[in-house]
Short mmCIF file of C-alpha atoms in Angstrom, two decimals:
data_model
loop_
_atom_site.label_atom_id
_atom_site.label_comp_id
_atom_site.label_asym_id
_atom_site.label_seq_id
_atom_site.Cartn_x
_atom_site.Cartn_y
_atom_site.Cartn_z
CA UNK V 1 0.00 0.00 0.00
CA UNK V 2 1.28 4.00 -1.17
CA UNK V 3 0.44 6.46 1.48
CA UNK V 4 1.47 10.40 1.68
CA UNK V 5 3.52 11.28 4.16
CA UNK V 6 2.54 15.03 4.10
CA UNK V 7 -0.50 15.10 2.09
CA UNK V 8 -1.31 18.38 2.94
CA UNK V 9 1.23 19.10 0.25
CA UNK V 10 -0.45 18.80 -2.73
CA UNK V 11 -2.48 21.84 -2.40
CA UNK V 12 0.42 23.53 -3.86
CA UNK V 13 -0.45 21.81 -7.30
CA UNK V 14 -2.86 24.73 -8.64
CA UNK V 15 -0.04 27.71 -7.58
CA UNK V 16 1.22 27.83 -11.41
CA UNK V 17 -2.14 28.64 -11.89
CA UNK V 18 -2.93 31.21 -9.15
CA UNK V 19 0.31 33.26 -10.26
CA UNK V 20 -0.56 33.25 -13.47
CA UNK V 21 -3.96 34.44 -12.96
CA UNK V 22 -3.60 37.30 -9.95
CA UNK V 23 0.15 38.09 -10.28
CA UNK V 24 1.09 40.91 -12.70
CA UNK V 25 2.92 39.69 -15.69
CA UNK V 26 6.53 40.25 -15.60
CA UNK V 27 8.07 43.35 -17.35
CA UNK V 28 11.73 43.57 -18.43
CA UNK V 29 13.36 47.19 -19.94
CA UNK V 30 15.50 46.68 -23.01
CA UNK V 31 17.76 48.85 -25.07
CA UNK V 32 15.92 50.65 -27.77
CA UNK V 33 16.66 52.55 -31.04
CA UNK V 34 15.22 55.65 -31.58
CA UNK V 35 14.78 57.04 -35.29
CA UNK V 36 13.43 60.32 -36.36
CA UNK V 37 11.37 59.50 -38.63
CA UNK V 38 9.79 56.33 -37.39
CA UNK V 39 6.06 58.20 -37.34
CA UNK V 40 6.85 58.80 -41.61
CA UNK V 41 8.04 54.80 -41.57
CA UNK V 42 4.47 54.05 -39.50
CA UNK V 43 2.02 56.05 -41.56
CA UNK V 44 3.60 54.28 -44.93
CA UNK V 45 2.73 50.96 -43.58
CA UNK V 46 -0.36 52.03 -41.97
CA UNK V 47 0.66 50.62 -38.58
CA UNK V 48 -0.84 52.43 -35.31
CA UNK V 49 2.47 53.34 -33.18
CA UNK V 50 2.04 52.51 -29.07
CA UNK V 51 3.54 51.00 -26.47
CA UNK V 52 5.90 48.47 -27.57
CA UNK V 53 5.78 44.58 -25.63
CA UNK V 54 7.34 41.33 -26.63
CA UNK V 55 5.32 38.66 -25.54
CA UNK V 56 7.46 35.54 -25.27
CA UNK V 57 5.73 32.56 -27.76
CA UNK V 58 5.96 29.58 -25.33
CA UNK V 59 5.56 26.06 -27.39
CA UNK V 60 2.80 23.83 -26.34
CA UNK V 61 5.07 20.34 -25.61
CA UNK V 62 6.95 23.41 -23.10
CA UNK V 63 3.73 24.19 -21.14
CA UNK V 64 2.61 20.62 -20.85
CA UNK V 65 6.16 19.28 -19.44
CA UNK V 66 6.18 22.22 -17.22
CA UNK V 67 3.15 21.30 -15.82
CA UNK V 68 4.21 17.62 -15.47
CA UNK V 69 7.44 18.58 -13.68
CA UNK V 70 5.55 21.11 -11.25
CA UNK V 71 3.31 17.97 -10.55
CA UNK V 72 6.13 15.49 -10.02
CA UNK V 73 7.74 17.84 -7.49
CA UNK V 74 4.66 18.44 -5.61
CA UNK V 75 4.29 14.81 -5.10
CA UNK V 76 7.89 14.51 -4.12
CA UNK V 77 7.02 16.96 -1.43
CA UNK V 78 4.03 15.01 -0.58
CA UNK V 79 6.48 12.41 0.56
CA UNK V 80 5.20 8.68 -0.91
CA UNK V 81 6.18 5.71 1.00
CA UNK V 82 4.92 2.17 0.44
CA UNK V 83 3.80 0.48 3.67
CA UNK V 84 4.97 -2.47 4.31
CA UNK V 85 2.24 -5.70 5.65
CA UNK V 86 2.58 -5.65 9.80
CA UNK V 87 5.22 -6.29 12.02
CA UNK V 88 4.48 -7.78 15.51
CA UNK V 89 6.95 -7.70 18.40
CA UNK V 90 6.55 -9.02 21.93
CA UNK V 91 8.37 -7.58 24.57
CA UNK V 92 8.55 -8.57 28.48
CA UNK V 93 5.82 -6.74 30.44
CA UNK V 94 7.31 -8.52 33.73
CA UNK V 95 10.77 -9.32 35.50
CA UNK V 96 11.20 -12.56 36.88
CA UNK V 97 13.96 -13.81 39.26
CA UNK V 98 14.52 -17.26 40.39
CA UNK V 99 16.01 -17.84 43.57
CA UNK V 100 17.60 -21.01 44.16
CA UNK V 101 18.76 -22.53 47.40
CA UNK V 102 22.21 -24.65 46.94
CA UNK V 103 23.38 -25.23 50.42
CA UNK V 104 24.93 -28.24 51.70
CA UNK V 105 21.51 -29.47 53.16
CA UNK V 106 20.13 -29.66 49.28
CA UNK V 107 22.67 -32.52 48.70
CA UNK V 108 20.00 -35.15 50.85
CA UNK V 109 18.33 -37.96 48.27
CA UNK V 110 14.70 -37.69 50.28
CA UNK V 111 12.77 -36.62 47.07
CA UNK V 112 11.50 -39.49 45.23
CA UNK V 113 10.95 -39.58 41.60
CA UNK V 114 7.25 -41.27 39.97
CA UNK V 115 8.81 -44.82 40.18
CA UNK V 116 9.40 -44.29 43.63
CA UNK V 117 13.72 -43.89 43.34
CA UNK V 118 15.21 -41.76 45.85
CA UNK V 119 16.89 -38.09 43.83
CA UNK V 120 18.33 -35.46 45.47
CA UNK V 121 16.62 -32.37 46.34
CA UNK V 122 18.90 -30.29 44.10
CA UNK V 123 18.67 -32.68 41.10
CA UNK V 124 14.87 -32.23 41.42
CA UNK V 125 14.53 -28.77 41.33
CA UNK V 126 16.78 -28.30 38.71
CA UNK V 127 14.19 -30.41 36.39
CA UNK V 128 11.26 -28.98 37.89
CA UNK V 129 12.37 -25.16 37.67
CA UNK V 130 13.95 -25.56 34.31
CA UNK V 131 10.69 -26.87 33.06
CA UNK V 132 9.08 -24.18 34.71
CA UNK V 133 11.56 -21.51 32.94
CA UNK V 134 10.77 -23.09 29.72
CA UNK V 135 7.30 -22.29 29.40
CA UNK V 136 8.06 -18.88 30.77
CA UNK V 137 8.29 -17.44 27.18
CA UNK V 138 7.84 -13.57 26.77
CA UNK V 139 9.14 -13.41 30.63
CA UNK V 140 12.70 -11.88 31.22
CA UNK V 141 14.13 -14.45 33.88
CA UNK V 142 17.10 -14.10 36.24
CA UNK V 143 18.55 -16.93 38.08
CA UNK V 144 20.52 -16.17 41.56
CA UNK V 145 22.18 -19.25 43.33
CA UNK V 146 22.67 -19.36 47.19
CA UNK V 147 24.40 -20.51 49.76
CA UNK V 148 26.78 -18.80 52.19
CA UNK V 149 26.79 -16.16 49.60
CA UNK V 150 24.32 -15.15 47.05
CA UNK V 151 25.46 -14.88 43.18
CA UNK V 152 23.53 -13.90 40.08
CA UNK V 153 24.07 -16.50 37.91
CA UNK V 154 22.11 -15.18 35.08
CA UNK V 155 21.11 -11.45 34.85
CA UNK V 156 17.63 -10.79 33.31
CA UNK V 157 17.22 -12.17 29.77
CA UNK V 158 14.78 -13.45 27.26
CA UNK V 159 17.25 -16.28 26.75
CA UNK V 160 15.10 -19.03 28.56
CA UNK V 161 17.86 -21.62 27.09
CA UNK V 162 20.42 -20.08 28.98
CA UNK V 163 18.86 -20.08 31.74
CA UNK V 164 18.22 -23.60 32.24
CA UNK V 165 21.58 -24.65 30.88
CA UNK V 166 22.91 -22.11 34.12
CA UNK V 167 20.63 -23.92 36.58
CA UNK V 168 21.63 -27.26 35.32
CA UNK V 169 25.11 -26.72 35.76
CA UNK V 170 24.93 -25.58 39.51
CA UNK V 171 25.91 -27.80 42.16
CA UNK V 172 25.32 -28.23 45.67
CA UNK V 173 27.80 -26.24 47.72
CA UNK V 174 29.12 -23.69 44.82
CA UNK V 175 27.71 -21.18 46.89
CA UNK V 176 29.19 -22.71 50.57
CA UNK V 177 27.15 -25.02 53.03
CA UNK V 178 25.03 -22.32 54.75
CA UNK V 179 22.36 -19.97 53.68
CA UNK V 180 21.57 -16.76 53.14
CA UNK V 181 17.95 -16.46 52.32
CA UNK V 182 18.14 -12.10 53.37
CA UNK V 183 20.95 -11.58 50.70
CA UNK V 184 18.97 -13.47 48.53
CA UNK V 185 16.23 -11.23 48.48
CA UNK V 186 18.72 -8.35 48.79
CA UNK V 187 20.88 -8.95 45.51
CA UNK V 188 17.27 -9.74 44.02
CA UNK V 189 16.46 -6.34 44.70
CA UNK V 190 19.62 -4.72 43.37
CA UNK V 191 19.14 -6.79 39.98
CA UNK V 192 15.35 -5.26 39.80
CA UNK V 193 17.31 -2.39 39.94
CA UNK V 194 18.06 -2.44 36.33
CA UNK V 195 14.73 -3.69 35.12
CA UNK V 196 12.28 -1.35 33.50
CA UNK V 197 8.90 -2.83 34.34
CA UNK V 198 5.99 -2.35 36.88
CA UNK V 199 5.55 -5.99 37.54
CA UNK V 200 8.09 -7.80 39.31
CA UNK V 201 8.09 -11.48 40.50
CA UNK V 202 10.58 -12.88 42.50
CA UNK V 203 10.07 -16.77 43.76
CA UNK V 204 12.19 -17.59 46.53
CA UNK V 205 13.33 -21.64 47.33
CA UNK V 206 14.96 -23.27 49.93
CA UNK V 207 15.32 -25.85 52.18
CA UNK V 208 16.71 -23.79 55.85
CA UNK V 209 16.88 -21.59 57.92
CA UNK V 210 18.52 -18.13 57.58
CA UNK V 211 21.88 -18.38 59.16
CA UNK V 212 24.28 -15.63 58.16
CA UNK V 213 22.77 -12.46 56.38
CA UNK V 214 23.52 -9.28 56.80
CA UNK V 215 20.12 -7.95 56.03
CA UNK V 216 17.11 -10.27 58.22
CA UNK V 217 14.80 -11.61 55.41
CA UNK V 218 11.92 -9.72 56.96
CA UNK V 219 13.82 -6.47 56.64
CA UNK V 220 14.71 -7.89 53.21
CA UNK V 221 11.33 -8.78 52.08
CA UNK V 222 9.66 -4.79 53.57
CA UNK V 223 12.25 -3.44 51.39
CA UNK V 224 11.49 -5.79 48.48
CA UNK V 225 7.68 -4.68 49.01
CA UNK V 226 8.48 -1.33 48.82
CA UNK V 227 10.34 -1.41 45.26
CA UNK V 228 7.12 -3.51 44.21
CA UNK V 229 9.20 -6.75 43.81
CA UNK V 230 6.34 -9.66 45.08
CA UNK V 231 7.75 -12.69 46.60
CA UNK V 232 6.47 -16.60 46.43
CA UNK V 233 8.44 -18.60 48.93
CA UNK V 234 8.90 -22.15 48.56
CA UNK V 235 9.70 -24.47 51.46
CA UNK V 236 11.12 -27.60 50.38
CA UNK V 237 13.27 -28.85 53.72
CA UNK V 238 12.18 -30.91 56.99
CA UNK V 239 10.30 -28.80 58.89
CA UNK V 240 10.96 -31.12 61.80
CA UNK V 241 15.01 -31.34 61.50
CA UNK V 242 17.24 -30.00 63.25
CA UNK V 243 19.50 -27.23 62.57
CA UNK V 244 20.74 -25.55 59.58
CA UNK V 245 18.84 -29.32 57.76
CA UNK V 246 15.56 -27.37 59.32
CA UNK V 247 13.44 -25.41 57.05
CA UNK V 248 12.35 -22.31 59.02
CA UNK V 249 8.51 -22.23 57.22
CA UNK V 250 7.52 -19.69 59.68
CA UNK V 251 10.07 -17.67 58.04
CA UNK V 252 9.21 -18.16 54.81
CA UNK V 253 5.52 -17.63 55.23
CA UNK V 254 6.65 -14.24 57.03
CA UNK V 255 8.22 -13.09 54.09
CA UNK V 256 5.62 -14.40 51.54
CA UNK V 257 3.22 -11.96 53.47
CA UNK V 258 5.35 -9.12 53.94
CA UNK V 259 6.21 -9.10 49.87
CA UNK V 260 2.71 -9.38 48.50
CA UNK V 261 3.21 -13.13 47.73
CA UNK V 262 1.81 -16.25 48.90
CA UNK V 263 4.26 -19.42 50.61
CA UNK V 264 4.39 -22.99 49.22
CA UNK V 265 5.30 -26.09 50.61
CA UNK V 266 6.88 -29.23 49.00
CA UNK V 267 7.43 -32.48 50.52
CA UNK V 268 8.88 -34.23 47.28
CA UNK V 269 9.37 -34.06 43.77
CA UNK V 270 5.14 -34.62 43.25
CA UNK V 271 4.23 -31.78 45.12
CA UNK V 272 7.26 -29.03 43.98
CA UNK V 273 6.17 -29.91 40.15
CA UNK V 274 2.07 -28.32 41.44
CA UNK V 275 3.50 -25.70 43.26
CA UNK V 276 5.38 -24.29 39.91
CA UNK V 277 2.18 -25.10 38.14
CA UNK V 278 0.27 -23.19 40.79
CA UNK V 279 2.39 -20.58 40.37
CA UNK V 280 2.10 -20.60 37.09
CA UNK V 281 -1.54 -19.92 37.42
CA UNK V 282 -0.98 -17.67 39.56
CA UNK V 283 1.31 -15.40 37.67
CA UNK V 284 0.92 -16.01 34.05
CA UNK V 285 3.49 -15.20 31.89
CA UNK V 286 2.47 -11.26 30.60
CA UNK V 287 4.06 -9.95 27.77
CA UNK V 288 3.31 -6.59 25.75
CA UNK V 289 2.44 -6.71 21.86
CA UNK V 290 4.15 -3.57 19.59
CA UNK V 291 2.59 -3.70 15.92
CA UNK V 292 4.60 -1.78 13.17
CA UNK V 293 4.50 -1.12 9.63
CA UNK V 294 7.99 -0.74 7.68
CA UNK V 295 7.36 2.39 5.59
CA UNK V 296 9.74 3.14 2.61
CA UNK V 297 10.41 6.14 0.94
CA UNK V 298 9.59 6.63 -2.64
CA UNK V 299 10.11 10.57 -3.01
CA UNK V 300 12.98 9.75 -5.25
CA UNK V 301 10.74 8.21 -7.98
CA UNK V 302 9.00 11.42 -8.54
CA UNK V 303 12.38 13.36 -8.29
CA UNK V 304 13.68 11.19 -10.80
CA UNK V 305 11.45 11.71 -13.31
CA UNK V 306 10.93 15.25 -13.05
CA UNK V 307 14.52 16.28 -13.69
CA UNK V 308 14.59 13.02 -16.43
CA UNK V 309 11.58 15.26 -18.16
CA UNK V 310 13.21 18.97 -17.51
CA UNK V 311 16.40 17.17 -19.36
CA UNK V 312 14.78 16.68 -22.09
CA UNK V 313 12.66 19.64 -22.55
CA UNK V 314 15.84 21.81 -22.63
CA UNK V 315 17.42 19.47 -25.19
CA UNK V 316 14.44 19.51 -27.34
CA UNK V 317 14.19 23.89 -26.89
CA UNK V 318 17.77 23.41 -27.58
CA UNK V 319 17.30 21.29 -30.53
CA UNK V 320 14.70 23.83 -32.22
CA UNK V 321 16.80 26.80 -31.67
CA UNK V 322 19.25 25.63 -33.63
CA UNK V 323 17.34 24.32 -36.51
CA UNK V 324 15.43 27.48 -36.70
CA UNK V 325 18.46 29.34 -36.48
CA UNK V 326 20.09 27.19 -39.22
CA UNK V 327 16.98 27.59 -41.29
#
């Protein structure tokens, strides 16, 4: 399809016209030759003496490329483009960070897989959560690992590959034995800091209790529900062990409430693979359409043929001047 870009411009088309029709006609002094007896000369060829004029004898092929070219170069001015059929493109309308316990206490083989095989906690999450970050197309996802120390191991990215291949390489005790659920949510807040977008998802896993912050995870979790960051927390530990092997759910649940979220609990692989797809329910992937058209510019046809045509007007003016001056 040919739109105008600046349509407005073709009422210059009937100008020619309007000059020709209000402006005075242009007047031009030349040398003259006076002779005396010009009035004796006039009366023998019974010619009436006035005001002398030279009207300039325009040829009609002249007028009617004139016209053309003042036509071409309106539309020129009108800007033509051809638009192009349209573009869609999908862009994150939400941040998502993963936040993945890897303390020493994740090494322990009490999940069991559907046949009933003992797999390690850490083994099952990875499948579970990479699934999870699979179907979490049109998401931008960041992955932070911890242990006695938090690390982002992937910042915010549409790459959902990536992702997965980063959680599947992380092992148990990369990050040291103990945990750190408050710098968690801290460094998850300093990575929001570069995202863009209202909504902002963080879901929080792990298996213990909070042993050496530096920031409690309540104080964490106010702050994360002040810079709009929600927060699902996901036990997945024995709430009836004992120390750091403990999962502190009251914890958790604290700082599912405090962060606008809601708190999960998963006793084995079974029941971690529903929470996800709860929380998948839950908070749908949202993503943001753009529509385009590519628009190109075709003022240079017009252009084109307008000084093609004024070419070859002045060659053919050219042309006739010289055979008329030959003849």
């Amino acid at each position: 399809m040919i739109v105008l870009g600046a349509p407005l411009a073709l009422l210059l088309l009937p100008l020619p016209w309007l000059v020709w029709r209000f402006l005075p006609p242009y007047r031009q002094s030349v040398p003259s030759i006076r002779i005396p007896f010009f009035r004796r000369i006039a009366e023998a060829t019974g010619a009436t003496p006035r005001e002398g004029s030279v009207v300039l004898d325009r040829q009609r092929f002249q007028m009617i490329a004139a016209l053309i070219v003042w036509a071409l170069l309106v539309l020129a001015l009108a800007r033509p483009e051809r638009v192009g059929d349209p573009i869609e493109t999908t862009i994150a309308a939400r941040d998502l960070v993963l936040a993945i316990d890897i303390s020493g206490s994740m090494d322990e083989h009490d999940f069991r897989q559907e046949d009933g095989t003992p797999i390690q906690r850490l083994a099952a999450v990875k499948q579970i959560v990479g699934d999870f970050v699979e179907q979490r197309e049109g998401d931008r996802v960041s992955l932070i690992v911890f242990g006695s120390k938090a690390f982002v191991q992937a910042p915010f990215t549409e790459d959902l590959a990536s992702v997965r291949d980063l959680l599947d390489g992380t092992q148990v005790g990369m990050a040291g034995p103990n945990t750190v659920i408050g710098d968690a949510i801290g460094l998850a807040i300093r990575t929001f800091e570069t995202s863009a977008v209202d909504q902002r998802l963080m879901i929080l896993l792990s298996d213990g209790a909070d042993t050496n912050s530096r920031m409690s995870p309540v104080n964490a979790a106010e702050i994360a529900a002040s810079e709009g960051v929600e927060i699902y927390a996901i036990a997945v530990g024995d709430p009836n062990g004992t120390g750091e092997n403990k999962v502190d759910v009251d914890q958790l649940k604290d700082i599912a409430a405090r962060a606008g979220g809601q708190f999960f609990f998963a006793g084995d692989a079974d029941e971690l693979a529903k929470v996800y797809a709860r929380i998948d329910e839950l908070a749908p992937r949202k993503v943001e359409t753009l529509s385009f058209r590519p628009r190109r510019s075709l003022g240079f046809l017009p252009l084109t043929l307008a000084a093609v045509l004024a070419l070859v007007s002045l060659a053919w003016l050219h042309a006739g001047h010289a055979r008329e001056r030959r003849t």
